[in-house]
């Protein structure tokens, strides 16, 4: 599991430079989908990890996440919004949890938001989610095995917005 690659998929809007990578403390491979009024693609290496930056003249969180998902290549994918700041060891922690629970396709993590309007529920212990308690968790807390998303043909709905 430790050899599995981790890739962060970031949905953002109207970024004018690449400072978001440092602001979020991203130290793994990443795909950034910047919804703005231009179309472009840039690729570079940050901390020896490949960063792919796409600009699309479109809007919608589901569309943004699907665009990142279609281009993803990591074994484990971590969905992100631009107001999340990762700890230095996030990659190691995520890989350790998948190693500890190899049967898990998705693992949810505690993530603190920098947005005071979006306070996240924090878990105190590891437990299995059920349908009755799964709706309190946002997408930015999900680390998923890409292979399972592809195998089960899972994507984000474009019929309604984020948070639903």
mmCIF file of C-alpha atoms in Angstrom:
data_model
loop_
_atom_site.group_PDB
_atom_site.id
_atom_site.type_symbol
_atom_site.label_atom_id
_atom_site.label_comp_id
_atom_site.label_asym_id
_atom_site.label_seq_id
_atom_site.Cartn_x
_atom_site.Cartn_y
_atom_site.Cartn_z
ATOM 1 C CA UNK A 1 0.000 0.000 0.000
ATOM 2 C CA UNK A 2 2.780 2.476 0.795
ATOM 3 C CA UNK A 3 3.842 2.245 -2.835
ATOM 4 C CA UNK A 4 0.391 3.360 -3.944
ATOM 5 C CA UNK A 5 0.357 6.849 -5.396
ATOM 6 C CA UNK A 6 -1.792 9.574 -3.869
ATOM 7 C CA UNK A 7 -3.203 12.352 -6.010
ATOM 8 C CA UNK A 8 -5.133 15.403 -4.788
ATOM 9 C CA UNK A 9 -8.017 16.589 -6.995
ATOM 10 C CA UNK A 10 -8.724 20.266 -6.304
ATOM 11 C CA UNK A 11 -11.823 22.178 -7.383
ATOM 12 C CA UNK A 12 -11.373 25.948 -7.369
ATOM 13 C CA UNK A 13 -12.519 29.111 -9.114
ATOM 14 C CA UNK A 14 -10.875 32.222 -10.531
ATOM 15 C CA UNK A 15 -7.297 31.556 -9.421
ATOM 16 C CA UNK A 16 -4.895 34.044 -10.994
ATOM 17 C CA UNK A 17 -1.617 32.347 -10.054
ATOM 18 C CA UNK A 18 -0.297 29.021 -8.759
ATOM 19 C CA UNK A 19 0.079 29.997 -5.094
ATOM 20 C CA UNK A 20 -2.814 27.688 -4.185
ATOM 21 C CA UNK A 21 -0.429 24.700 -4.170
ATOM 22 C CA UNK A 22 1.628 26.216 -1.344
ATOM 23 C CA UNK A 23 -1.408 27.645 0.473
ATOM 24 C CA UNK A 24 -2.978 24.184 0.646
ATOM 25 C CA UNK A 25 0.356 22.550 1.549
ATOM 26 C CA UNK A 26 0.072 20.033 -1.286
ATOM 27 C CA UNK A 27 3.136 17.783 -1.382
ATOM 28 C CA UNK A 28 1.807 14.968 -3.578
ATOM 29 C CA UNK A 29 0.740 14.829 -7.206
ATOM 30 C CA UNK A 30 -2.298 16.996 -7.895
ATOM 31 C CA UNK A 31 -4.809 18.003 -10.506
ATOM 32 C CA UNK A 32 -6.235 21.478 -10.104
ATOM 33 C CA UNK A 33 -9.441 22.363 -11.953
ATOM 34 C CA UNK A 34 -9.695 26.151 -12.033
ATOM 35 C CA UNK A 35 -13.096 27.317 -13.225
ATOM 36 C CA UNK A 36 -12.549 30.739 -14.759
ATOM 37 C CA UNK A 37 -13.081 32.489 -18.086
ATOM 38 C CA UNK A 38 -10.150 30.977 -20.003
ATOM 39 C CA UNK A 39 -9.114 27.586 -21.307
ATOM 40 C CA UNK A 40 -5.536 26.419 -20.667
ATOM 41 C CA UNK A 41 -3.330 23.633 -19.341
ATOM 42 C CA UNK A 42 -0.042 23.869 -17.440
ATOM 43 C CA UNK A 43 2.092 21.093 -16.010
ATOM 44 C CA UNK A 44 5.119 21.335 -13.723
ATOM 45 C CA UNK A 45 6.828 19.610 -10.822
ATOM 46 C CA UNK A 46 6.448 20.884 -7.261
ATOM 47 C CA UNK A 47 8.489 19.084 -4.578
ATOM 48 C CA UNK A 48 9.280 16.448 -7.226
ATOM 49 C CA UNK A 49 5.566 15.755 -7.729
ATOM 50 C CA UNK A 50 3.611 16.384 -10.926
ATOM 51 C CA UNK A 51 1.045 19.185 -10.805
ATOM 52 C CA UNK A 52 -1.518 19.490 -13.600
ATOM 53 C CA UNK A 53 -3.386 22.797 -13.727
ATOM 54 C CA UNK A 54 -6.452 23.046 -15.958
ATOM 55 C CA UNK A 55 -8.450 26.204 -16.589
ATOM 56 C CA UNK A 56 -11.967 25.728 -17.934
ATOM 57 C CA UNK A 57 -14.564 28.406 -18.767
ATOM 58 C CA UNK A 58 -17.396 26.608 -16.966
ATOM 59 C CA UNK A 59 -18.997 26.361 -13.544
ATOM 60 C CA UNK A 60 -20.263 23.641 -11.244
ATOM 61 C CA UNK A 61 -18.614 21.587 -8.521
ATOM 62 C CA UNK A 62 -19.790 18.274 -9.986
ATOM 63 C CA UNK A 63 -18.426 19.222 -13.391
ATOM 64 C CA UNK A 64 -15.131 20.319 -11.845
ATOM 65 C CA UNK A 65 -14.730 17.101 -9.867
ATOM 66 C CA UNK A 66 -15.658 14.946 -12.863
ATOM 67 C CA UNK A 67 -13.083 16.772 -15.001
ATOM 68 C CA UNK A 68 -10.423 16.010 -12.402
ATOM 69 C CA UNK A 69 -11.603 12.421 -12.009
ATOM 70 C CA UNK A 70 -11.418 11.778 -15.766
ATOM 71 C CA UNK A 71 -7.784 12.924 -15.786
ATOM 72 C CA UNK A 72 -6.705 11.280 -12.533
ATOM 73 C CA UNK A 73 -3.992 8.637 -12.508
ATOM 74 C CA UNK A 74 -3.284 8.122 -8.792
ATOM 75 C CA UNK A 75 -4.097 4.889 -7.001
ATOM 76 C CA UNK A 76 -5.695 6.837 -4.148
ATOM 77 C CA UNK A 77 -7.565 10.062 -4.887
ATOM 78 C CA UNK A 78 -8.199 12.819 -2.378
ATOM 79 C CA UNK A 79 -10.940 15.312 -3.258
ATOM 80 C CA UNK A 80 -10.261 18.896 -2.186
ATOM 81 C CA UNK A 81 -11.675 22.395 -2.216
ATOM 82 C CA UNK A 82 -9.404 25.424 -2.217
ATOM 83 C CA UNK A 83 -10.025 26.257 1.464
ATOM 84 C CA UNK A 84 -8.396 23.081 2.818
ATOM 85 C CA UNK A 85 -4.852 23.108 4.235
ATOM 86 C CA UNK A 86 -3.179 19.714 4.584
ATOM 87 C CA UNK A 87 -0.783 18.611 7.299
ATOM 88 C CA UNK A 88 2.782 17.860 6.203
ATOM 89 C CA UNK A 89 2.242 14.114 6.654
ATOM 90 C CA UNK A 90 -1.196 13.749 5.052
ATOM 91 C CA UNK A 91 0.039 11.360 2.371
ATOM 92 C CA UNK A 92 1.632 9.034 4.891
ATOM 93 C CA UNK A 93 -1.445 9.062 7.155
ATOM 94 C CA UNK A 94 -3.822 8.264 4.301
ATOM 95 C CA UNK A 95 -1.673 5.435 2.970
ATOM 96 C CA UNK A 96 -1.315 3.983 6.481
ATOM 97 C CA UNK A 97 -5.103 3.890 6.895
ATOM 98 C CA UNK A 98 -5.584 2.084 3.590
ATOM 99 C CA UNK A 99 -2.855 -0.334 4.647
ATOM 100 C CA UNK A 100 -4.636 -0.896 7.964
ATOM 101 C CA UNK A 101 -7.980 -1.432 6.174
ATOM 102 C CA UNK A 102 -7.147 -2.914 2.755
ATOM 103 C CA UNK A 103 -10.795 -3.875 2.141
ATOM 104 C CA UNK A 104 -11.882 -0.204 2.304
ATOM 105 C CA UNK A 105 -12.643 1.528 -0.982
ATOM 106 C CA UNK A 106 -13.286 4.908 0.672
ATOM 107 C CA UNK A 107 -11.927 6.262 3.936
ATOM 108 C CA UNK A 108 -13.156 9.544 5.403
ATOM 109 C CA UNK A 109 -10.740 11.723 7.343
ATOM 110 C CA UNK A 110 -11.103 14.658 9.692
ATOM 111 C CA UNK A 111 -10.261 17.825 7.749
ATOM 112 C CA UNK A 112 -10.388 21.275 9.273
ATOM 113 C CA UNK A 113 -11.668 23.966 6.954
ATOM 114 C CA UNK A 114 -10.188 27.451 6.834
ATOM 115 C CA UNK A 115 -13.725 28.693 6.086
ATOM 116 C CA UNK A 116 -15.460 29.624 9.386
ATOM 117 C CA UNK A 117 -18.829 29.213 7.639
ATOM 118 C CA UNK A 118 -18.083 25.525 7.011
ATOM 119 C CA UNK A 119 -17.285 23.859 10.315
ATOM 120 C CA UNK A 120 -16.729 20.145 9.797
ATOM 121 C CA UNK A 121 -17.979 17.385 12.081
ATOM 122 C CA UNK A 122 -14.936 15.702 13.688
ATOM 123 C CA UNK A 123 -14.795 11.969 14.412
ATOM 124 C CA UNK A 124 -13.117 10.853 17.635
ATOM 125 C CA UNK A 125 -12.715 7.184 16.681
ATOM 126 C CA UNK A 126 -12.485 4.916 13.640
ATOM 127 C CA UNK A 127 -15.830 3.359 12.671
ATOM 128 C CA UNK A 128 -17.749 2.071 9.693
ATOM 129 C CA UNK A 129 -20.217 4.401 8.031
ATOM 130 C CA UNK A 130 -23.808 3.449 7.390
ATOM 131 C CA UNK A 131 -26.454 5.125 5.262
ATOM 132 C CA UNK A 132 -27.985 6.816 8.325
ATOM 133 C CA UNK A 133 -24.752 8.573 9.357
ATOM 134 C CA UNK A 134 -22.971 9.128 6.047
ATOM 135 C CA UNK A 135 -24.635 12.363 4.967
ATOM 136 C CA UNK A 136 -22.812 14.562 7.482
ATOM 137 C CA UNK A 137 -19.493 14.214 5.660
ATOM 138 C CA UNK A 138 -18.391 16.372 2.742
ATOM 139 C CA UNK A 139 -16.440 15.228 -0.299
ATOM 140 C CA UNK A 140 -13.234 16.959 0.848
ATOM 141 C CA UNK A 141 -12.933 14.322 3.564
ATOM 142 C CA UNK A 142 -12.901 11.399 1.111
ATOM 143 C CA UNK A 143 -9.878 9.405 0.064
ATOM 144 C CA UNK A 144 -10.899 6.790 -2.510
ATOM 145 C CA UNK A 145 -9.350 4.010 -4.527
ATOM 146 C CA UNK A 146 -9.520 5.206 -8.146
ATOM 147 C CA UNK A 147 -9.779 1.642 -9.438
ATOM 148 C CA UNK A 148 -13.048 1.131 -7.548
ATOM 149 C CA UNK A 149 -14.575 4.376 -8.861
ATOM 150 C CA UNK A 150 -13.771 3.322 -12.414
ATOM 151 C CA UNK A 151 -14.909 -0.255 -11.883
ATOM 152 C CA UNK A 152 -18.276 0.890 -10.496
ATOM 153 C CA UNK A 153 -18.609 3.793 -12.966
ATOM 154 C CA UNK A 154 -19.032 6.384 -10.214
ATOM 155 C CA UNK A 155 -19.086 10.107 -11.037
ATOM 156 C CA UNK A 156 -20.564 13.274 -9.586
ATOM 157 C CA UNK A 157 -24.083 14.209 -10.646
ATOM 158 C CA UNK A 158 -24.498 17.302 -12.797
ATOM 159 C CA UNK A 159 -28.223 17.512 -12.061
ATOM 160 C CA UNK A 160 -27.815 19.261 -8.725
ATOM 161 C CA UNK A 161 -25.107 21.193 -6.882
ATOM 162 C CA UNK A 162 -22.598 20.315 -4.216
ATOM 163 C CA UNK A 163 -23.762 19.650 -0.698
ATOM 164 C CA UNK A 164 -26.747 17.581 -1.809
#
